[in-house]
C-alpha positions as MATLAB code, in Angstrom:
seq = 'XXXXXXXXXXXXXXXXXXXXXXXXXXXXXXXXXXXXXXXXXXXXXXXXXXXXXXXXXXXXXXXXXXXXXXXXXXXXXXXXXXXXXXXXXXXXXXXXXXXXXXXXXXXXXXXXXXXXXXXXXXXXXXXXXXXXXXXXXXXXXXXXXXXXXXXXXXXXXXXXXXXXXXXXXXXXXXXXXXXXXXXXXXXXXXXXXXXXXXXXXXXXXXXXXXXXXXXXXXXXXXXXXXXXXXXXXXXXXXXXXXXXXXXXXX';
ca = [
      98.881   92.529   13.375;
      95.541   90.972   14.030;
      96.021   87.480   15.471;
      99.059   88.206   17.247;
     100.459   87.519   20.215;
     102.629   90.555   21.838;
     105.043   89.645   24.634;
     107.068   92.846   26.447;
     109.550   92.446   28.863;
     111.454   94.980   31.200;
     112.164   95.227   34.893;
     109.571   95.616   37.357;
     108.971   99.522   37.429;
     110.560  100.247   33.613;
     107.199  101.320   32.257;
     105.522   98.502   30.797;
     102.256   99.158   32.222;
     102.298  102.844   30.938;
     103.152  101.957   27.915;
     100.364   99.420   27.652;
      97.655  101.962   29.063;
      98.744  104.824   26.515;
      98.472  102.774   23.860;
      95.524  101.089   24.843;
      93.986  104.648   24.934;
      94.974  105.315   21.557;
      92.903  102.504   20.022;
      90.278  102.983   21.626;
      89.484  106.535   20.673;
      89.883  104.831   17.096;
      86.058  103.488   17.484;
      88.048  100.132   19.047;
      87.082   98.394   22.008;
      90.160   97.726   24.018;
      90.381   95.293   27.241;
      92.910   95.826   29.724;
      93.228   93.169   32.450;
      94.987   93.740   35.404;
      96.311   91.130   37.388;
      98.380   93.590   39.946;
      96.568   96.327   40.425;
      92.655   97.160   41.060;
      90.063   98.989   38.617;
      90.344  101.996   40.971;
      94.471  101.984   41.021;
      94.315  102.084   37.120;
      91.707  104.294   37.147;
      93.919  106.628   39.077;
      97.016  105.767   36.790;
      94.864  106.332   33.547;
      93.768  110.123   35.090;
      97.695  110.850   36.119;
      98.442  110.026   32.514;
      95.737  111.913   31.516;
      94.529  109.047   28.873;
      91.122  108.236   28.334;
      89.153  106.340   26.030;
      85.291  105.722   25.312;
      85.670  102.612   24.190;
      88.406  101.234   26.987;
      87.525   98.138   29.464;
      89.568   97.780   32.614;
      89.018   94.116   34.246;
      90.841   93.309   37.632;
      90.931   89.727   37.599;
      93.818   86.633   37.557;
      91.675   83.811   36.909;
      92.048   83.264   33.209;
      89.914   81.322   32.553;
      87.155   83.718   33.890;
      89.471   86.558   31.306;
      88.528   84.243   28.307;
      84.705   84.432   29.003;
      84.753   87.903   29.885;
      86.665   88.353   26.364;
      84.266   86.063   24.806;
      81.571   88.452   25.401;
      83.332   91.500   25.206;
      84.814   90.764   22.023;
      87.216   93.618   22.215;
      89.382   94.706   19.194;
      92.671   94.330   21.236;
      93.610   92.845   24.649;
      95.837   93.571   27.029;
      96.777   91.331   30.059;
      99.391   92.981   32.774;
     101.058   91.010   33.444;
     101.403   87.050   32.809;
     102.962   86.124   35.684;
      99.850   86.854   37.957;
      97.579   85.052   35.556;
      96.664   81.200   36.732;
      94.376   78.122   35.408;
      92.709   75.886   37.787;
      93.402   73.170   36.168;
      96.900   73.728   35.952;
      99.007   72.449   39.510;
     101.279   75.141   40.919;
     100.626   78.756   42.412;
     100.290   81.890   39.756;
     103.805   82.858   37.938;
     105.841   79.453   38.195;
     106.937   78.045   35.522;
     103.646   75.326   34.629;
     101.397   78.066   35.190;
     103.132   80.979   33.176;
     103.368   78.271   29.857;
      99.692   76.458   30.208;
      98.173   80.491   30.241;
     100.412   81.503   27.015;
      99.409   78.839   25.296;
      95.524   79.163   26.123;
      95.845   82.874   25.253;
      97.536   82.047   22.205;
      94.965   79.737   21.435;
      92.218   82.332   21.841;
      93.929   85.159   19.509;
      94.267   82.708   17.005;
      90.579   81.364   16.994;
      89.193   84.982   17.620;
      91.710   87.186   14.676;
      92.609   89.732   18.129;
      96.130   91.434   18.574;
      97.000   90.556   22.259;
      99.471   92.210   24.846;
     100.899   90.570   27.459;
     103.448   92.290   30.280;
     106.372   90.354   31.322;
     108.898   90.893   34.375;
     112.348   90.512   33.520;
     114.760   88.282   35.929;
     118.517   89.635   37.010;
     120.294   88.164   34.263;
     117.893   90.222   31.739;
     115.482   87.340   30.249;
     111.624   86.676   30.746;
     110.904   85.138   34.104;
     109.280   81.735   32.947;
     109.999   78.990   31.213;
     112.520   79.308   28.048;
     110.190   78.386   25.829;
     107.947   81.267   26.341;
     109.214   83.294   23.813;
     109.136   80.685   21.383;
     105.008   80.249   22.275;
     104.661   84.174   21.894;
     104.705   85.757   17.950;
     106.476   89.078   19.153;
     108.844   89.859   21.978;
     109.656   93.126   22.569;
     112.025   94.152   25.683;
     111.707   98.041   27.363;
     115.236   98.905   28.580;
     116.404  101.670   30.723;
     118.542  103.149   33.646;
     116.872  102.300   36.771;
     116.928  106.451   37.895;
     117.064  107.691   33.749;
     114.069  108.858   32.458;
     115.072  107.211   29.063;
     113.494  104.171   28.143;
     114.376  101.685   24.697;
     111.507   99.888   23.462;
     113.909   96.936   21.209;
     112.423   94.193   19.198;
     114.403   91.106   19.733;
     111.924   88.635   17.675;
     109.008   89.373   15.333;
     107.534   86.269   13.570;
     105.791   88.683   10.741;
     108.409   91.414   10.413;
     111.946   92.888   10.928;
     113.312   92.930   14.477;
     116.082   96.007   13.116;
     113.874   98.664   14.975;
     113.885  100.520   18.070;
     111.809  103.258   19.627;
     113.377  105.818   21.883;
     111.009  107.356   24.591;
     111.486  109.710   27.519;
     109.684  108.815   31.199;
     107.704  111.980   32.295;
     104.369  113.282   34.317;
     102.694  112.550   31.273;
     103.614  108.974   30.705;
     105.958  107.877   27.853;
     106.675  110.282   25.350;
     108.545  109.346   21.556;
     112.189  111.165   21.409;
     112.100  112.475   17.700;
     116.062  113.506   17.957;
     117.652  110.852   20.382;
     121.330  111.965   18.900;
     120.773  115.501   20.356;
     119.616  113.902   24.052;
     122.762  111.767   24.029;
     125.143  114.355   22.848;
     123.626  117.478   25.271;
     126.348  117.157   27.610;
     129.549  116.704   24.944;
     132.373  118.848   25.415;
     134.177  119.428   22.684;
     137.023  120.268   23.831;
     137.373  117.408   26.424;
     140.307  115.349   25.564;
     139.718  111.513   25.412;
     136.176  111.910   23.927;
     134.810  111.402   21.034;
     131.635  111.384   19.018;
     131.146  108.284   16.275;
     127.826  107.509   14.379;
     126.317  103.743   15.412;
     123.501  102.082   14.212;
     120.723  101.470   16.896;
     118.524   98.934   14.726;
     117.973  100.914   11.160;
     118.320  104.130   13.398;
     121.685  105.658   12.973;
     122.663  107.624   16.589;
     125.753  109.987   17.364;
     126.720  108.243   20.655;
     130.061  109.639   22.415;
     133.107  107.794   23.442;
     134.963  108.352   26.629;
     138.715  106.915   27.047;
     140.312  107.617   30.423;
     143.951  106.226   30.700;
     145.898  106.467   34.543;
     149.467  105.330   35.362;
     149.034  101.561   36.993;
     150.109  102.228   40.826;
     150.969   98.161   41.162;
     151.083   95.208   38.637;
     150.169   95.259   34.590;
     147.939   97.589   33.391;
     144.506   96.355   32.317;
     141.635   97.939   29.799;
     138.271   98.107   31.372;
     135.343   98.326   28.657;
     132.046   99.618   29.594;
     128.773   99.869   26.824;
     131.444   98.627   24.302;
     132.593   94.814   23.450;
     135.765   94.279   25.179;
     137.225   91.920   22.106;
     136.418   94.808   20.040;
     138.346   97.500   21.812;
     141.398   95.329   21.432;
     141.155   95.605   18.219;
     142.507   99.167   18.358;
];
């Protein structure tokens, strides 16, 4: 959506910055001009991450800088037909008191970017790291500046990765994209039933297979239930990937 201002979130290491460079890569062989500025990594380090991924793209602008007000100018001039800044929490304004990723500095550069996609009609990307408990490191009110927030979930050692829409100011948030972690970078699983099911037995007692929805996505996911004799005190139920309050309802 032109104007609008991306936010994705995941763990340090998920995949956010491949995902960013692939589909940078993809607009710009569409005859777009695409900025990508780094605030973690040099030209040459993305240059070598670009090659590994083997994604290219005429039309593609890497800028290693964390200064954003310097970022503005050089997208000023550029005038790029999408933006990409990896990640926020590097970025910092002079002006602004406070050392690159705390909390003043983190909400002062959303809302300057967010001031320049809406003055200049550009779709922006901006990478977020994710904190222990699972939300954006920042201020709370950072996904309330942003118009999108998307989150990239995974395993730490899977090579599965979610891509899950948790707020989308000009759209549906029901929607989730399923991708697997290779050589090549992050690749769309077309059939995400048949991944989770590829190990099923059959004939293994206490499992079974039940249709979910995942979003608008319906997914065959499988459901283990182990049951042991309690050696000392009351038995308990233990619940894990499933509400607890639920599974007493059976």
């Amino acid at each position: 959506m032109p104007g609008s201002l991306v936010l994705i979130g995941g763990e340090p290491g998920i995949g956010k910055s491949t995902l960013l460079l692939q589909v940078s890569a993809i607009v710009a062989k569409s005859n777009k001009s695409v900025a990508y500025v780094s605030g973690e990594e040099s030209v040459s380090q993305v240059k070598l991450r670009a090659e590994r991924l083997n994604v290219s793209g005429k039309g593609l602008f890497i800028l290693a800088e964390t200064n954003l007000s310097a970022v503005v100018q050089y997208l000023q001039e550029l005038s790029p037909g999408l933006v990409v800044i990896d990640s926020i929490q590097t970025m910092y304004l002079e002006d602004v008191s406070g050392t690159p990723g705390n909390l003043a500095q983190i909400r002062e550069c959303t809302q300057r970017l967010m001031r320049w996609v809406k003055q200049s009609n550009v779709p922006l990307f901006i990478a977020g790291h994710v904190t222990k408990d699972g939300s954006i490191a920042g201020p709370g009110a950072l996904e309330h500046i942003v118009d999108v927030v998307l989150y990239l979930e995974g395993e730490p050692f899977g090579s599965y990765r979610v891509l899950r829409g948790v707020k989308n100011r000009f759209g549906s948030t029901n929607e989730v994209g399923i991708f697997e972690m290779g050589q090549g970078g992050l690749v769309e699983v077309e059939n995400p039933s048949q991944v989770l099911l590829s190990q099923h037995n059959d004939a293994a007692i206490g499992s079974i297979v039940v249709p979910t929805l995942e979003g608008s996505r319906p997914l065959l996911v499988e459901i283990q239930a182990l049951t042991t004799p309690a050696s000392f005190g009351p038995p308990r139920r233990i619940a894990n990937g499933i509400d607890f309050n639920r599974l007493l309802l059976i």
